[in-house]
mmCIF file of C-alpha atoms and ligand atoms in Angstrom:
data_model
loop_
_atom_site.group_PDB
_atom_site.id
_atom_site.type_symbol
_atom_site.label_atom_id
_atom_site.label_comp_id
_atom_site.label_asym_id
_atom_site.label_seq_id
_atom_site.Cartn_x
_atom_site.Cartn_y
_atom_site.Cartn_z
ATOM 1 C CA UNK A 1076 0.000 0.000 0.000
ATOM 2 C CA UNK A 1077 1.393 3.423 -0.893
ATOM 3 C CA UNK A 1078 0.015 6.348 0.987
ATOM 4 C CA UNK A 1079 0.213 9.321 -1.289
ATOM 5 C CA UNK A 1080 -3.216 10.056 -2.615
ATOM 6 C CA UNK A 1081 -5.183 12.761 -0.884
ATOM 7 C CA UNK A 1082 -8.167 10.450 -0.550
ATOM 8 C CA UNK A 1083 -6.096 7.819 1.230
ATOM 9 C CA UNK A 1084 -4.555 10.304 3.656
ATOM 10 C CA UNK A 1085 -7.979 11.695 4.509
ATOM 11 C CA UNK A 1086 -9.384 8.195 4.925
ATOM 12 C CA UNK A 1087 -6.663 7.143 7.341
ATOM 13 C CA UNK A 1088 -7.071 10.238 9.496
ATOM 14 C CA UNK A 1089 -10.873 9.960 9.443
ATOM 15 C CA UNK A 1090 -10.685 6.327 10.517
ATOM 16 C CA UNK A 1091 -8.729 7.429 13.573
ATOM 17 C CA UNK A 1092 -10.929 10.469 14.130
ATOM 18 C CA UNK A 1093 -8.036 12.881 13.678
ATOM 19 C CA UNK A 1094 -7.677 16.251 12.014
ATOM 20 C CA UNK A 1095 -4.301 17.637 10.926
ATOM 21 C CA UNK A 1096 -2.761 19.671 13.740
ATOM 22 C CA UNK A 1097 -1.538 23.136 12.797
ATOM 23 C CA UNK A 1098 0.371 23.428 16.038
ATOM 24 C CA UNK A 1099 2.417 20.337 15.161
ATOM 25 C CA UNK A 1100 3.086 21.572 11.623
ATOM 26 C CA UNK A 1101 1.171 18.732 10.011
ATOM 27 C CA UNK A 1102 1.190 19.160 6.229
ATOM 28 C CA UNK A 1103 1.216 15.723 4.678
ATOM 29 C CA UNK A 1104 2.888 14.958 1.361
ATOM 30 C CA UNK A 1105 0.307 13.898 -1.205
ATOM 31 C CA UNK A 1106 2.365 14.178 -4.381
ATOM 32 C CA UNK A 1107 4.276 11.151 -5.680
ATOM 33 C CA UNK A 1108 6.602 13.322 -7.757
ATOM 34 C CA UNK A 1109 7.688 15.369 -4.756
ATOM 35 C CA UNK A 1110 8.374 12.253 -2.702
ATOM 36 C CA UNK A 1111 10.326 10.689 -5.544
ATOM 37 C CA UNK A 1112 12.463 13.823 -5.846
ATOM 38 C CA UNK A 1113 13.188 13.910 -2.119
ATOM 39 C CA UNK A 1114 14.120 10.223 -2.054
ATOM 40 C CA UNK A 1115 16.318 10.563 -5.171
ATOM 41 C CA UNK A 1116 18.090 13.589 -3.687
ATOM 42 C CA UNK A 1117 18.891 11.566 -0.560
ATOM 43 C CA UNK A 1118 20.979 9.061 -2.607
ATOM 44 C CA UNK A 1119 20.160 6.182 -0.307
ATOM 45 C CA UNK A 1120 22.450 3.131 -0.376
ATOM 46 C CA UNK A 1121 21.301 -0.313 0.681
ATOM 47 C CA UNK A 1122 23.471 -0.257 3.806
ATOM 48 C CA UNK A 1123 22.354 3.212 4.948
ATOM 49 C CA UNK A 1124 20.692 4.075 8.237
ATOM 50 C CA UNK A 1125 18.145 6.851 7.797
ATOM 51 C CA UNK A 1126 16.801 9.082 10.540
ATOM 52 C CA UNK A 1127 13.437 10.637 9.754
ATOM 53 C CA UNK A 1128 11.785 13.384 11.769
ATOM 54 C CA UNK A 1129 8.008 13.639 11.780
ATOM 55 C CA UNK A 1130 6.928 10.606 9.733
ATOM 56 C CA UNK A 1131 3.237 11.547 10.038
ATOM 57 C CA UNK A 1132 1.265 8.648 8.583
ATOM 58 C CA UNK A 1133 4.403 7.077 7.129
ATOM 59 C CA UNK A 1134 4.245 8.119 3.475
ATOM 60 C CA UNK A 1135 7.915 8.932 3.091
ATOM 61 C CA UNK A 1136 8.954 6.337 5.658
ATOM 62 C CA UNK A 1137 7.705 3.508 3.427
ATOM 63 C CA UNK A 1138 9.751 4.722 0.484
ATOM 64 C CA UNK A 1139 12.868 5.120 2.613
ATOM 65 C CA UNK A 1140 12.477 1.654 4.113
ATOM 66 C CA UNK A 1141 12.440 0.068 0.663
ATOM 67 C CA UNK A 1142 15.893 1.437 -0.108
ATOM 68 C CA UNK A 1143 17.741 1.687 3.189
ATOM 69 C CA UNK A 1144 18.991 -0.910 5.606
ATOM 70 C CA UNK A 1145 17.238 0.737 8.513
ATOM 71 C CA UNK A 1146 14.913 3.678 9.092
ATOM 72 C CA UNK A 1147 14.488 5.314 12.488
ATOM 73 C CA UNK A 1148 11.498 7.660 12.615
ATOM 74 C CA UNK A 1149 10.864 10.083 15.459
ATOM 75 C CA UNK A 1150 7.273 11.286 15.806
ATOM 76 C CA UNK A 1151 5.903 13.545 18.528
ATOM 77 C CA UNK A 1152 2.177 12.996 18.032
ATOM 78 C CA UNK A 1153 0.822 9.936 19.873
ATOM 79 C CA UNK A 1154 -2.051 9.715 17.405
ATOM 80 C CA UNK A 1155 0.368 9.419 14.493
ATOM 81 C CA UNK A 1156 2.257 6.703 16.358
ATOM 82 C CA UNK A 1157 -0.958 4.714 16.480
ATOM 83 C CA UNK A 1158 -1.421 5.126 12.710
ATOM 84 C CA UNK A 1159 2.205 4.271 11.948
ATOM 85 C CA UNK A 1160 1.900 0.963 13.783
ATOM 86 C CA UNK A 1161 -0.683 0.046 11.146
ATOM 87 C CA UNK A 1162 0.687 1.618 7.975
ATOM 88 C CA UNK A 1163 4.244 0.401 8.562
ATOM 89 C CA UNK A 1164 3.409 -2.989 10.051
ATOM 90 C CA UNK A 1165 4.855 -4.962 7.120
ATOM 91 C CA UNK A 1166 8.291 -3.410 7.454
ATOM 92 C CA UNK A 1167 10.858 -5.107 9.633
ATOM 93 C CA UNK A 1168 13.542 -2.440 9.191
ATOM 94 C CA UNK A 1169 11.657 0.548 10.637
ATOM 95 C CA UNK A 1170 12.012 1.667 14.233
ATOM 96 C CA UNK A 1171 9.295 4.078 15.349
ATOM 97 C CA UNK A 1172 10.186 6.317 18.262
ATOM 98 C CA UNK A 1173 7.573 8.345 20.078
ATOM 99 C CA UNK A 1174 9.455 11.503 20.990
ATOM 100 C CA UNK A 1175 10.313 15.097 20.294
ATOM 101 C CA UNK A 1176 13.014 15.493 17.658
ATOM 102 C CA UNK A 1177 14.437 18.524 19.435
ATOM 103 C CA UNK A 1178 14.843 16.808 22.779
ATOM 104 C CA UNK A 1179 17.437 14.231 23.610
ATOM 105 C CA UNK A 1180 14.901 11.613 24.673
ATOM 106 C CA UNK A 1181 16.011 9.322 21.864
ATOM 107 C CA UNK A 1182 19.372 7.931 20.831
ATOM 108 C CA UNK A 1183 20.987 9.174 17.623
ATOM 109 C CA UNK A 1184 22.211 6.333 15.398
ATOM 110 C CA UNK A 1185 25.745 5.299 16.238
ATOM 111 C CA UNK A 1186 26.616 4.692 12.595
ATOM 112 C CA UNK A 1187 27.108 7.333 9.938
ATOM 113 C CA UNK A 1188 23.476 8.079 9.149
ATOM 114 C CA UNK A 1189 21.508 10.318 6.763
ATOM 115 C CA UNK A 1190 18.722 12.584 7.922
ATOM 116 C CA UNK A 1191 15.753 12.724 5.558
ATOM 117 C CA UNK A 1192 12.581 14.582 6.431
ATOM 118 C CA UNK A 1193 9.615 16.628 5.372
ATOM 119 C CA UNK A 1194 10.132 18.762 8.453
ATOM 120 C CA UNK A 1195 7.361 20.389 10.461
ATOM 121 C CA UNK A 1196 8.157 23.982 9.518
ATOM 122 C CA UNK A 1197 8.002 25.412 13.017
ATOM 123 C CA UNK A 1198 11.121 23.480 14.038
ATOM 124 C CA UNK A 1199 13.217 23.981 10.874
ATOM 125 C CA UNK A 1200 15.966 26.174 12.287
ATOM 126 C CA UNK A 1201 16.355 24.475 15.693
ATOM 127 C CA UNK A 1202 16.405 21.042 14.054
ATOM 128 C CA UNK A 1203 19.124 22.003 11.610
ATOM 129 C CA UNK A 1204 21.107 23.581 14.440
ATOM 130 C CA UNK A 1205 20.729 20.509 16.641
ATOM 131 C CA UNK A 1206 22.097 18.162 13.983
ATOM 132 C CA UNK A 1207 24.918 20.436 12.863
ATOM 133 C CA UNK A 1208 26.058 20.864 16.442
ATOM 134 C CA UNK A 1209 25.702 17.206 17.393
ATOM 135 C CA UNK A 1210 29.416 16.737 17.862
ATOM 136 C CA UNK A 1211 29.505 12.959 18.130
ATOM 137 C CA UNK A 1212 26.605 11.788 16.013
ATOM 138 C CA UNK A 1213 26.529 14.226 13.118
ATOM 139 C CA UNK A 1214 24.618 13.008 10.054
ATOM 140 C CA UNK A 1215 26.482 12.394 6.807
ATOM 141 C CA UNK A 1216 23.880 14.565 5.061
ATOM 142 C CA UNK A 1217 20.484 16.153 5.667
ATOM 143 C CA UNK A 1218 17.947 16.173 2.878
ATOM 144 C CA UNK A 1219 14.962 18.196 3.974
ATOM 145 C CA UNK A 1220 11.779 19.758 2.744
ATOM 146 C CA UNK A 1221 11.586 23.271 4.149
ATOM 147 C CA UNK A 1222 9.831 26.500 3.217
ATOM 148 C CA UNK A 1223 11.236 27.915 -0.015
ATOM 149 C CA UNK A 1224 12.153 31.249 1.510
ATOM 150 C CA UNK A 1225 13.961 29.620 4.438
ATOM 151 C CA UNK A 1226 15.966 27.428 2.025
ATOM 152 C CA UNK A 1227 16.971 30.509 0.055
ATOM 153 C CA UNK A 1228 17.987 32.380 3.192
ATOM 154 C CA UNK A 1229 20.130 29.458 4.361
ATOM 155 C CA UNK A 1230 21.925 29.240 0.993
ATOM 156 C CA UNK A 1231 22.432 33.000 0.592
ATOM 157 C CA UNK A 1232 25.874 34.463 -0.070
ATOM 158 C CA UNK A 1233 27.251 37.973 0.612
ATOM 159 C CA UNK A 1234 25.709 40.591 0.369
ATOM 160 C CA UNK A 1235 22.608 38.701 1.486
ATOM 161 C CA UNK A 1236 23.968 36.864 4.489
ATOM 162 C CA UNK A 1237 22.063 36.484 7.758
ATOM 163 C CA UNK A 1238 22.751 34.884 11.132
ATOM 164 C CA UNK A 1239 20.941 31.804 9.849
ATOM 165 C CA UNK A 1240 23.070 31.558 6.686
ATOM 166 C CA UNK A 1241 26.338 32.062 8.582
ATOM 167 C CA UNK A 1242 25.413 29.566 11.281
ATOM 168 C CA UNK A 1243 24.681 26.825 8.741
ATOM 169 C CA UNK A 1244 27.557 27.635 6.378
ATOM 170 C CA UNK A 1245 30.153 27.526 9.154
ATOM 171 C CA UNK A 1246 29.374 23.813 9.566
ATOM 172 C CA UNK A 1247 28.195 22.652 6.168
ATOM 173 C CA UNK A 1248 27.447 23.241 2.508
ATOM 174 C CA UNK A 1249 23.750 23.926 1.885
ATOM 175 C CA UNK A 1250 22.207 23.489 -1.549
ATOM 176 C CA UNK A 1251 18.714 23.834 -2.987
ATOM 177 C CA UNK A 1252 17.979 20.727 -5.044
ATOM 178 C CA UNK A 1253 14.575 21.771 -6.372
ATOM 179 C CA UNK A 1254 11.346 23.544 -5.538
ATOM 180 C CA UNK A 1255 8.049 21.956 -4.552
ATOM 181 C CA UNK A 1256 4.662 23.540 -5.032
ATOM 182 C CA UNK A 1257 2.436 24.015 -1.996
ATOM 183 C CA UNK A 1258 -0.188 21.843 -3.731
ATOM 184 C CA UNK A 1259 2.054 18.838 -2.987
ATOM 185 C CA UNK A 1260 0.862 18.980 0.636
ATOM 186 C CA UNK A 1261 -2.396 18.606 2.478
ATOM 187 C CA UNK A 1262 -3.529 20.755 4.131
ATOM 188 C CA UNK A 1263 -2.011 23.169 1.621
ATOM 189 C CA UNK A 1264 0.512 25.472 3.355
ATOM 190 C CA UNK A 1265 0.665 29.203 2.617
ATOM 191 C CA UNK A 1266 3.972 29.079 0.745
ATOM 192 C CA UNK A 1267 5.899 26.842 -1.650
ATOM 193 C CA UNK A 1268 8.675 24.593 -0.385
ATOM 194 C CA UNK A 1269 12.136 23.454 -1.431
ATOM 195 C CA UNK A 1270 14.293 20.379 -1.110
ATOM 196 C CA UNK A 1271 17.320 21.585 0.811
ATOM 197 C CA UNK A 1272 20.415 19.429 1.157
ATOM 198 C CA UNK A 1273 22.912 20.241 3.878
ATOM 199 C CA UNK A 1274 26.220 18.382 3.839
ATOM 200 C CA UNK A 1275 28.391 18.860 6.947
ATOM 201 C CA UNK A 1276 32.100 19.396 6.246
ATOM 202 C CA UNK A 1277 33.977 16.113 6.769
ATOM 203 C CA UNK A 1278 36.656 18.186 8.520
ATOM 204 C CA UNK A 1279 34.985 20.871 10.657
ATOM 205 C CA UNK A 1280 36.681 24.243 11.150
ATOM 206 C CA UNK A 1281 38.792 24.233 14.272
ATOM 207 C CA UNK A 1282 37.472 27.434 15.782
ATOM 208 C CA UNK A 1283 35.859 28.505 19.023
ATOM 209 C CA UNK A 1284 32.219 28.082 17.923
ATOM 210 C CA UNK A 1285 30.549 29.828 20.889
ATOM 211 C CA UNK A 1286 32.836 32.803 20.258
ATOM 212 C CA UNK A 1287 32.027 32.697 16.533
ATOM 213 C CA UNK A 1288 28.314 32.946 17.313
ATOM 214 C CA UNK A 1289 28.868 35.772 19.787
ATOM 215 C CA UNK A 1290 30.699 37.753 17.102
ATOM 216 C CA UNK A 1291 28.101 37.025 14.395
ATOM 217 C CA UNK A 1292 25.206 37.916 16.695
ATOM 218 C CA UNK A 1293 26.861 41.172 17.754
ATOM 219 C CA UNK A 1294 27.546 42.046 14.107
ATOM 220 C CA UNK A 1295 23.930 41.480 13.114
ATOM 221 C CA UNK A 1296 22.428 43.151 16.208
ATOM 222 C CA UNK A 1297 21.130 46.038 14.100
ATOM 223 C CA UNK A 1298 21.598 44.792 10.543
ATOM 224 C CA UNK A 1299 21.078 48.217 8.921
ATOM 225 C CA UNK A 1300 23.884 49.719 10.988
ATOM 226 C CA UNK A 1301 27.550 49.758 10.128
ATOM 227 C CA UNK A 1302 29.602 46.878 11.502
ATOM 228 C CA UNK A 1303 31.855 49.152 13.479
ATOM 229 C CA UNK A 1304 28.874 50.426 15.483
ATOM 230 C CA UNK A 1305 27.397 47.019 16.183
ATOM 231 C CA UNK A 1306 30.696 45.462 17.167
ATOM 232 C CA UNK A 1307 31.947 48.285 19.345
ATOM 233 C CA UNK A 1308 28.615 48.323 21.196
ATOM 234 C CA UNK A 1309 28.490 44.532 21.424
ATOM 235 C CA UNK A 1310 31.966 44.146 22.868
ATOM 236 C CA UNK A 1311 32.286 47.456 24.704
ATOM 237 C CA UNK A 1312 35.279 48.411 22.563
ATOM 238 C CA UNK A 1313 36.271 51.903 21.510
ATOM 239 C CA UNK A 1314 35.488 52.921 17.964
ATOM 240 C CA UNK A 1315 39.189 53.130 17.205
ATOM 241 C CA UNK A 1316 39.936 49.632 18.524
ATOM 242 C CA UNK A 1317 37.018 48.211 16.588
ATOM 243 C CA UNK A 1318 38.167 49.895 13.368
ATOM 244 C CA UNK A 1319 41.635 48.447 13.870
ATOM 245 C CA UNK A 1320 40.176 44.989 14.437
ATOM 246 C CA UNK A 1321 38.082 45.183 11.263
ATOM 247 C CA UNK A 1322 40.799 46.721 9.086
ATOM 248 C CA UNK A 1323 43.385 44.163 10.171
ATOM 249 C CA UNK A 1324 41.004 41.605 8.684
ATOM 250 C CA UNK A 1325 40.550 43.584 5.457
ATOM 251 C CA UNK A 1326 37.014 44.615 6.352
ATOM 252 C CA UNK A 1327 35.848 48.179 5.758
ATOM 253 C CA UNK A 1328 34.366 49.374 9.114
ATOM 254 C CA UNK A 1329 31.379 50.959 7.322
ATOM 255 C CA UNK A 1330 30.229 47.664 5.809
ATOM 256 C CA UNK A 1331 27.076 45.918 6.942
ATOM 257 C CA UNK A 1332 27.014 42.462 8.473
ATOM 258 C CA UNK A 1333 25.147 40.923 5.527
ATOM 259 C CA UNK A 1334 28.133 41.602 3.227
ATOM 260 C CA UNK A 1335 30.576 39.460 5.231
ATOM 261 C CA UNK A 1336 31.499 35.914 4.259
ATOM 262 C CA UNK A 1337 31.790 33.054 6.731
ATOM 263 C CA UNK A 1338 35.556 33.336 6.354
ATOM 264 C CA UNK A 1339 35.381 37.018 7.406
ATOM 265 C CA UNK A 1340 33.465 36.039 10.564
ATOM 266 C CA UNK A 1341 36.002 33.309 11.280
ATOM 267 C CA UNK A 1342 38.858 35.795 10.893
ATOM 268 C CA UNK A 1343 37.125 38.211 13.265
ATOM 269 C CA UNK A 1344 36.556 35.397 15.764
ATOM 270 C CA UNK A 1345 40.199 34.401 15.673
ATOM 271 C CA UNK A 1346 41.429 37.966 16.259
ATOM 272 C CA UNK A 1347 38.977 39.176 18.922
HETATM 273 N N1 SAH B 2847 6.526 13.214 6.877
HETATM 274 C C1 SAH B 2847 5.074 13.249 6.757
HETATM 275 C C2 SAH B 2847 4.430 14.227 7.739
HETATM 276 C C3 SAH B 2847 4.910 15.633 7.646
HETATM 277 S S1 SAH B 2847 4.015 16.687 8.734
HETATM 278 C C4 SAH B 2847 4.699 13.581 5.336
HETATM 279 O O1 SAH B 2847 5.547 14.100 4.638
HETATM 280 O O2 SAH B 2847 3.558 13.365 4.942
HETATM 281 C C5 SAH B 2847 5.157 16.884 10.085
HETATM 282 C C6 SAH B 2847 5.145 15.744 11.073
HETATM 283 O O3 SAH B 2847 6.057 16.066 12.131
HETATM 284 C C7 SAH B 2847 3.810 15.486 11.754
HETATM 285 O O4 SAH B 2847 3.551 14.124 11.772
HETATM 286 C C8 SAH B 2847 4.011 16.033 13.181
HETATM 287 O O5 SAH B 2847 3.215 15.390 14.147
HETATM 288 C C9 SAH B 2847 5.482 15.746 13.387
HETATM 289 N N2 SAH B 2847 6.128 16.588 14.402
HETATM 290 C C10 SAH B 2847 5.833 17.857 14.739
HETATM 291 N N3 SAH B 2847 6.675 18.321 15.670
HETATM 292 C C11 SAH B 2847 7.556 17.312 15.934
HETATM 293 C C12 SAH B 2847 8.669 17.180 16.816
HETATM 294 N N4 SAH B 2847 9.064 18.177 17.608
HETATM 295 N N5 SAH B 2847 9.339 16.004 16.837
HETATM 296 C C13 SAH B 2847 8.954 14.973 16.034
HETATM 297 N N6 SAH B 2847 7.913 15.054 15.188
HETATM 298 C C14 SAH B 2847 7.221 16.199 15.129
#
């Protein structure tokens, strides 16, 4: 049984007396093409372990389980767990965990795993942060459906950088694989989506990450203001000292934070 048609999704929920929860970001995939694209982008090998967040009624989970060695799916909604026990009952290689993806109430796979998910949109940024910062059990790659605009912001380059872009790009290479129309989901969300792939660097930068984030946050405090103002205020430094700091890193003090590259922020971090 494949679960993609709108009729089928509605039937399953009706049978359990459930309506999609807005609060839990429930927008179910109902488009075969979109699912196929997401699965293809994930390049799943037969010995892969896949971690999925928010399986819902198990539409994507089924497809993943046919290709991977093992699929671990973390779902917060107890009602969905009940449904999953039915829809995924034939699969022996799926582990369903009832839990919150953002909490540490479940074990991350010990092996080099891939994260694949049509994420509930309200946890996009914290989820990405959690998995990029997971020092021991970092995924090999993350292939995610997120809101189109969020995907574009994450992939932005100077002069359109943001805290979000810098905090992903200091750990990984993000890439938009393709766009997905909002009609691929039910209930239909307000905006279109994108398949975003984030590949952590095999060799992470050896920098002081908390310090990096302090510098980036200070720089972006008032994004319309010149860097020199934000940084001198943020670190209680004189204007002169701050100008010296910026210039010694080849950064014009009058520039705005959004024009700096990740390398610029790293240089500033290393010389603070
Ligand atoms: N993957 C399914 C469902 C997507 S909807 C599909 O594509 O059709 C998002 C799913 O994430 C819902 O099932 C929702 O209950 C679940 N969810 C929401 N918040 C969560 C959290 N914090 N941790 C785990 N799952 C969550």
